[in-house]
Short mmCIF file of C-alpha atoms and ligand atoms in Angstrom, two decimals:
data_model
loop_
_atom_site.label_atom_id
_atom_site.label_comp_id
_atom_site.label_asym_id
_atom_site.label_seq_id
_atom_site.Cartn_x
_atom_site.Cartn_y
_atom_site.Cartn_z
CA UNK N 27 -63.69 -14.44 -8.03
CA UNK N 28 -64.52 -15.05 -11.97
CA UNK N 29 -62.40 -12.70 -14.08
CA UNK N 30 -63.70 -13.87 -17.49
CA UNK N 31 -65.85 -16.73 -18.97
CA UNK N 32 -66.90 -18.04 -22.28
CA UNK N 33 -70.36 -19.72 -22.15
CA UNK N 34 -71.55 -22.05 -25.01
CA UNK N 35 -68.86 -19.99 -27.16
CA UNK N 36 -69.24 -20.11 -30.71
CA UNK N 37 -67.43 -19.17 -33.71
CA UNK N 38 -67.89 -19.08 -37.65
CA UNK N 39 -65.66 -17.47 -40.51
CA UNK N 40 -68.51 -17.22 -43.27
CA UNK N 41 -70.51 -20.66 -43.67
CA UNK N 42 -67.54 -23.27 -41.14
CA UNK N 43 -67.86 -23.20 -37.65
CA UNK N 44 -64.95 -23.35 -35.83
CA UNK N 45 -66.09 -23.33 -32.40
CA UNK N 46 -68.85 -25.33 -31.06
CA UNK N 47 -69.95 -24.29 -27.19
CA UNK N 48 -67.15 -23.13 -25.08
CA UNK N 49 -66.44 -22.79 -21.63
CA UNK N 50 -63.36 -21.33 -19.87
CA UNK N 51 -63.34 -19.24 -17.09
CA UNK N 52 -60.29 -17.03 -15.36
CA UNK N 53 -60.38 -16.52 -11.86
CA UNK N 54 -58.50 -13.10 -10.95
CA UNK N 55 -54.71 -14.03 -10.52
CA UNK N 56 -55.18 -17.31 -11.88
CA UNK N 57 -52.58 -18.00 -14.87
CA UNK N 58 -54.52 -20.41 -17.00
CA UNK N 59 -53.94 -22.37 -20.73
CA UNK N 60 -54.85 -23.67 -23.95
CA UNK N 61 -53.69 -26.34 -25.59
CA UNK N 62 -54.40 -27.68 -28.44
CA UNK N 63 -53.44 -28.88 -32.09
CA UNK N 64 -52.89 -26.61 -35.21
CA UNK N 65 -56.35 -25.86 -36.45
CA UNK N 66 -57.90 -26.37 -32.78
CA UNK N 67 -59.64 -23.79 -32.71
CA UNK N 68 -57.42 -21.54 -30.27
CA UNK N 69 -56.83 -18.99 -32.14
CA UNK N 70 -59.95 -18.43 -32.81
CA UNK N 71 -61.02 -18.21 -29.24
CA UNK N 72 -58.59 -15.99 -28.63
CA UNK N 73 -59.62 -13.89 -31.60
CA UNK N 74 -63.14 -13.70 -29.37
CA UNK N 75 -62.52 -12.36 -26.58
CA UNK N 76 -60.84 -9.62 -27.59
CA UNK N 77 -63.42 -9.09 -29.63
CA UNK N 78 -61.60 -9.64 -33.34
CA UNK N 79 -63.94 -11.69 -33.83
CA UNK N 80 -67.42 -10.65 -32.72
CA UNK N 81 -70.11 -13.25 -31.01
CA UNK N 82 -73.39 -13.08 -28.96
CA UNK N 83 -73.12 -10.49 -26.05
CA UNK N 84 -73.89 -12.79 -23.26
CA UNK N 85 -71.51 -16.04 -24.82
CA UNK N 86 -68.65 -13.79 -23.17
CA UNK N 87 -68.08 -12.16 -20.21
CA UNK N 88 -66.20 -10.32 -18.04
CA UNK N 89 -65.63 -9.02 -14.85
CA UNK N 90 -69.61 -8.80 -14.93
CA UNK N 91 -70.53 -7.31 -18.51
CA UNK N 92 -71.58 -9.27 -21.69
CA UNK N 93 -68.26 -8.27 -23.66
CA UNK N 94 -69.33 -10.43 -27.24
CA UNK N 95 -70.35 -8.44 -29.30
CA UNK N 96 -68.26 -5.56 -28.28
CA UNK N 97 -65.43 -4.60 -30.95
CA UNK N 98 -61.52 -4.99 -30.27
CA UNK N 99 -60.68 -1.40 -29.00
CA UNK N 100 -63.54 -1.31 -26.53
CA UNK N 101 -62.58 -5.14 -24.91
CA UNK N 102 -58.83 -3.62 -24.73
CA UNK N 103 -59.76 -0.10 -23.37
CA UNK N 104 -61.84 -2.16 -20.58
CA UNK N 105 -58.69 -4.22 -19.51
CA UNK N 106 -58.18 -6.80 -22.49
CA UNK N 107 -54.98 -7.27 -23.57
CA UNK N 108 -53.66 -9.33 -26.45
CA UNK N 109 -50.26 -10.62 -27.78
CA UNK N 110 -51.20 -11.91 -31.21
CA UNK N 111 -50.31 -15.05 -32.78
CA UNK N 112 -47.11 -14.28 -35.33
CA UNK N 113 -45.92 -11.67 -33.35
CA UNK N 114 -47.92 -8.64 -36.21
CA UNK N 115 -45.51 -5.63 -35.08
CA UNK N 116 -45.48 -2.38 -37.20
CA UNK N 117 -42.33 -3.50 -39.81
CA UNK N 118 -41.63 0.89 -40.74
CA UNK N 119 -41.78 1.59 -36.89
CA UNK N 120 -39.68 1.67 -34.24
CA UNK N 121 -39.45 -0.75 -31.17
CA UNK N 122 -40.23 2.32 -28.89
CA UNK N 123 -43.30 3.40 -31.42
CA UNK N 124 -44.68 -0.32 -31.54
CA UNK N 125 -44.42 -0.37 -27.40
CA UNK N 126 -46.01 3.20 -28.11
CA UNK N 127 -49.20 1.87 -30.06
CA UNK N 128 -50.31 -0.30 -27.28
CA UNK N 129 -51.48 2.74 -25.83
CA UNK N 130 -53.41 4.41 -28.87
CA UNK N 131 -52.16 7.69 -26.95
CA UNK N 132 -54.26 7.02 -24.14
CA UNK N 133 -52.60 7.39 -20.76
CA UNK N 134 -53.48 4.51 -18.57
CA UNK N 135 -52.28 4.31 -15.24
CA UNK N 136 -50.76 1.02 -13.78
CA UNK N 137 -47.17 -0.94 -13.48
CA UNK N 138 -46.24 -0.69 -16.89
CA UNK N 139 -44.77 1.87 -19.03
CA UNK N 140 -41.89 2.40 -21.20
CA UNK N 141 -39.23 2.22 -18.37
CA UNK N 142 -40.84 -0.93 -17.25
CA UNK N 143 -41.31 -2.73 -20.06
CA UNK N 144 -37.64 -1.37 -20.81
CA UNK N 145 -36.40 -3.09 -17.45
CA UNK N 146 -38.53 -6.25 -18.16
CA UNK N 147 -36.59 -6.95 -21.27
CA UNK N 148 -33.51 -4.23 -21.22
CA UNK N 149 -32.55 -5.64 -24.54
CA UNK N 150 -35.31 -3.67 -25.70
CA UNK N 151 -34.30 -0.48 -24.36
CA UNK N 152 -31.03 -1.06 -26.37
CA UNK N 153 -32.49 -1.40 -29.68
CA UNK N 154 -35.33 0.78 -29.14
CA UNK N 155 -34.68 3.44 -32.43
CA UNK N 156 -34.19 -0.07 -34.52
CA UNK N 157 -37.11 -1.36 -36.60
CA UNK N 158 -38.79 -3.98 -34.78
CA UNK N 159 -38.31 -6.33 -38.05
CA UNK N 160 -34.87 -6.41 -37.54
CA UNK N 161 -34.53 -8.20 -34.44
CA UNK N 162 -34.51 -11.32 -33.52
CA UNK N 163 -37.49 -13.67 -33.11
CA UNK N 164 -37.42 -13.98 -29.77
CA UNK N 165 -36.78 -9.84 -29.46
CA UNK N 166 -40.11 -9.30 -31.59
CA UNK N 167 -42.04 -11.92 -28.96
CA UNK N 168 -40.71 -9.45 -26.12
CA UNK N 169 -42.24 -6.33 -28.47
CA UNK N 170 -44.82 -7.54 -28.84
CA UNK N 171 -45.40 -8.69 -24.89
CA UNK N 172 -44.52 -5.18 -24.32
CA UNK N 173 -46.85 -3.91 -26.70
CA UNK N 174 -49.95 -5.71 -24.98
CA UNK N 175 -48.60 -4.53 -21.68
CA UNK N 176 -48.36 -0.76 -22.06
CA UNK N 177 -52.39 -0.69 -21.83
CA UNK N 178 -51.93 -1.96 -18.04
CA UNK N 179 -54.12 -5.33 -19.58
CA UNK N 180 -55.92 -7.42 -16.40
CA UNK N 181 -56.56 -9.86 -18.80
CA UNK N 182 -52.92 -10.72 -21.37
CA UNK N 183 -54.39 -13.33 -23.73
CA UNK N 184 -50.86 -15.04 -25.30
CA UNK N 185 -51.55 -16.31 -28.78
CA UNK N 186 -48.36 -18.72 -29.12
CA UNK N 187 -45.63 -17.22 -27.62
CA UNK N 188 -42.27 -19.85 -27.66
CA UNK N 189 -43.68 -20.94 -31.51
CA UNK N 190 -40.75 -20.83 -33.59
CA UNK N 191 -37.96 -19.72 -30.93
CA UNK N 192 -35.40 -22.08 -29.27
CA UNK N 193 -35.73 -23.22 -25.85
CA UNK N 194 -33.21 -20.84 -24.35
CA UNK N 195 -35.22 -18.04 -25.75
CA UNK N 196 -38.27 -19.61 -24.66
CA UNK N 197 -37.09 -19.75 -20.91
CA UNK N 198 -36.43 -16.30 -21.05
CA UNK N 199 -40.35 -15.26 -22.06
CA UNK N 200 -41.17 -17.08 -19.43
CA UNK N 201 -39.30 -15.69 -16.96
CA UNK N 202 -41.02 -12.14 -17.48
CA UNK N 203 -44.25 -13.75 -16.38
CA UNK N 204 -44.17 -13.84 -12.51
CA UNK N 205 -43.52 -10.03 -12.93
CA UNK N 206 -46.41 -9.29 -15.19
CA UNK N 207 -48.89 -11.37 -12.77
CA UNK N 208 -47.26 -9.18 -10.14
CA UNK N 209 -48.82 -6.05 -12.35
CA UNK N 210 -52.17 -7.82 -11.50
CA UNK N 211 -52.52 -9.29 -14.67
CA UNK N 212 -54.82 -12.19 -15.32
CA UNK N 213 -53.31 -14.40 -17.86
CA UNK N 214 -54.11 -16.98 -20.85
CA UNK N 215 -51.14 -18.84 -22.44
CA UNK N 216 -52.37 -20.72 -25.79
CA UNK N 217 -49.60 -23.38 -26.00
CA UNK N 218 -48.41 -26.38 -28.39
CA UNK N 219 -46.24 -26.57 -26.28
CA UNK N 220 -47.81 -28.96 -23.19
CA UNK N 221 -44.51 -29.46 -21.43
CA UNK N 222 -44.48 -25.13 -20.78
CA UNK N 223 -48.42 -25.42 -20.30
CA UNK N 224 -48.53 -26.95 -17.80
CA UNK N 225 -44.88 -26.06 -16.23
CA UNK N 226 -47.69 -21.89 -15.37
CA UNK N 227 -50.76 -22.65 -15.82
CA UNK N 228 -53.11 -23.69 -12.87
CA UNK N 229 -55.83 -24.82 -15.24
CA UNK N 230 -55.86 -26.24 -18.79
CA UNK N 231 -58.12 -26.78 -21.25
CA UNK N 232 -57.16 -29.11 -24.23
CA UNK N 233 -58.65 -28.47 -27.46
CA UNK N 234 -59.98 -30.17 -30.25
CA UNK N 235 -61.70 -29.35 -33.23
CA UNK N 236 -63.30 -26.14 -31.79
CA UNK N 237 -64.22 -28.21 -28.39
CA UNK N 238 -62.62 -27.97 -24.94
CA UNK N 239 -62.09 -31.91 -24.96
CA UNK N 240 -60.35 -31.94 -21.08
CA UNK N 241 -59.70 -30.19 -18.51
CA UNK N 242 -58.62 -29.66 -15.09
CA UNK N 243 -55.44 -28.71 -12.72
CA UNK N 244 -52.41 -30.26 -14.54
CA UNK N 245 -51.26 -32.20 -11.99
CA UNK N 246 -54.55 -34.43 -12.28
CA UNK N 247 -54.52 -34.79 -15.58
CA UNK N 248 -53.30 -38.03 -17.12
CA UNK N 249 -50.69 -38.55 -19.74
CA UNK N 250 -53.05 -40.71 -21.61
CA UNK N 251 -56.28 -38.10 -21.42
CA UNK N 252 -54.26 -35.58 -22.46
CA UNK N 253 -52.66 -37.98 -25.68
CA UNK N 254 -56.61 -38.29 -26.64
CA UNK N 255 -58.10 -35.11 -25.56
CA UNK N 256 -54.86 -33.38 -27.30
CA UNK N 257 -55.21 -36.11 -30.69
CA UNK N 258 -58.17 -37.87 -30.55
CA UNK N 259 -59.18 -41.37 -29.34
CA UNK N 260 -57.77 -43.20 -32.77
CA UNK N 261 -54.33 -41.06 -32.56
N1 ADP Z 1270 -59.61 -16.61 -41.33
C1 ADP Z 1270 -60.25 -17.60 -41.08
N2 ADP Z 1270 -60.69 -18.15 -42.20
C2 ADP Z 1270 -61.94 -19.68 -42.82
N3 ADP Z 1270 -61.13 -20.28 -42.13
C3 ADP Z 1270 -60.43 -20.03 -40.85
C4 ADP Z 1270 -60.07 -18.52 -40.47
N4 ADP Z 1270 -59.04 -18.90 -39.07
C5 ADP Z 1270 -58.90 -20.00 -38.80
N5 ADP Z 1270 -59.68 -20.75 -39.80
C6 ADP Z 1270 -59.65 -22.10 -39.25
O1 ADP Z 1270 -60.82 -22.46 -38.19
C7 ADP Z 1270 -60.53 -23.78 -37.38
C8 ADP Z 1270 -59.84 -23.14 -35.83
O2 ADP Z 1270 -58.19 -22.54 -36.46
P1 ADP Z 1270 -57.25 -21.36 -35.40
O3 ADP Z 1270 -58.71 -21.01 -34.21
O4 ADP Z 1270 -56.48 -21.21 -36.28
O5 ADP Z 1270 -56.44 -22.74 -34.98
P2 ADP Z 1270 -55.73 -22.70 -33.70
O6 ADP Z 1270 -55.02 -21.86 -33.40
O7 ADP Z 1270 -55.85 -23.62 -32.59
O8 ADP Z 1270 -54.35 -23.56 -34.90
C9 ADP Z 1270 -59.08 -24.25 -38.43
O9 ADP Z 1270 -59.73 -25.24 -38.85
C10 ADP Z 1270 -58.74 -22.93 -39.39
O10 ADP Z 1270 -58.39 -23.45 -40.83
MG1 MG Z 1271 -53.70 -20.57 -33.63
#
């Protein structure tokens, strides 16, 4: 079953067009990856899906509903949650308060609660009264992921969760993915790390200059094709 898809999605910042007819599809239970160089449009795609950027209604369909024009709070209430690029924690709030922001005071029934997030990332329980910004980069990323999980999403959007982190920390963070998947969430990961994307996703979409330049199952994509789709034919 297709849970989420974009159809001929376009996006603009004022006069600047950032997306040109992007089509991606997420099946229920699937994890897909979006790869591409800086400026390719990956974050713009995530912001469009999450309702931070508004689009024409039919450009994004979720669970049978046209959501392209809905605002972020409504999209989130329907079960689409984003771990934003750069984590975006609230600096004056503790770890626990940052996690609770993810529920906006609503009680959303499901697997995820403070307790299950703390079991997923035990270090956060130890640091629950510490300001989020006093944590290491990896721990901050865990808070950002936990905050997104607190609303018990059916779709989790992860925008560059490994950016700037050491390999061992990236491994710890991606180790959480199986439990996130088994909680019932379908996942879109945005990654500049092609190897990481290939490891976790059943379908990979490569973007360049606002377009999808290549897509398919990781095993079907050659290094040469990925290189051309990622950097352009003349790179
Ligand atoms: N707030 C903004 N205002 C104007 N242009 C933007 C804004 N955010 C992103 N862009 C431009 O849109 C394009 C896509 O950016 P982005 O989606 O952030 O790419 P990526 O996440 O793949 O690095 C880039 O050319 C970028 O400069
Ligand atoms: Mg980005």
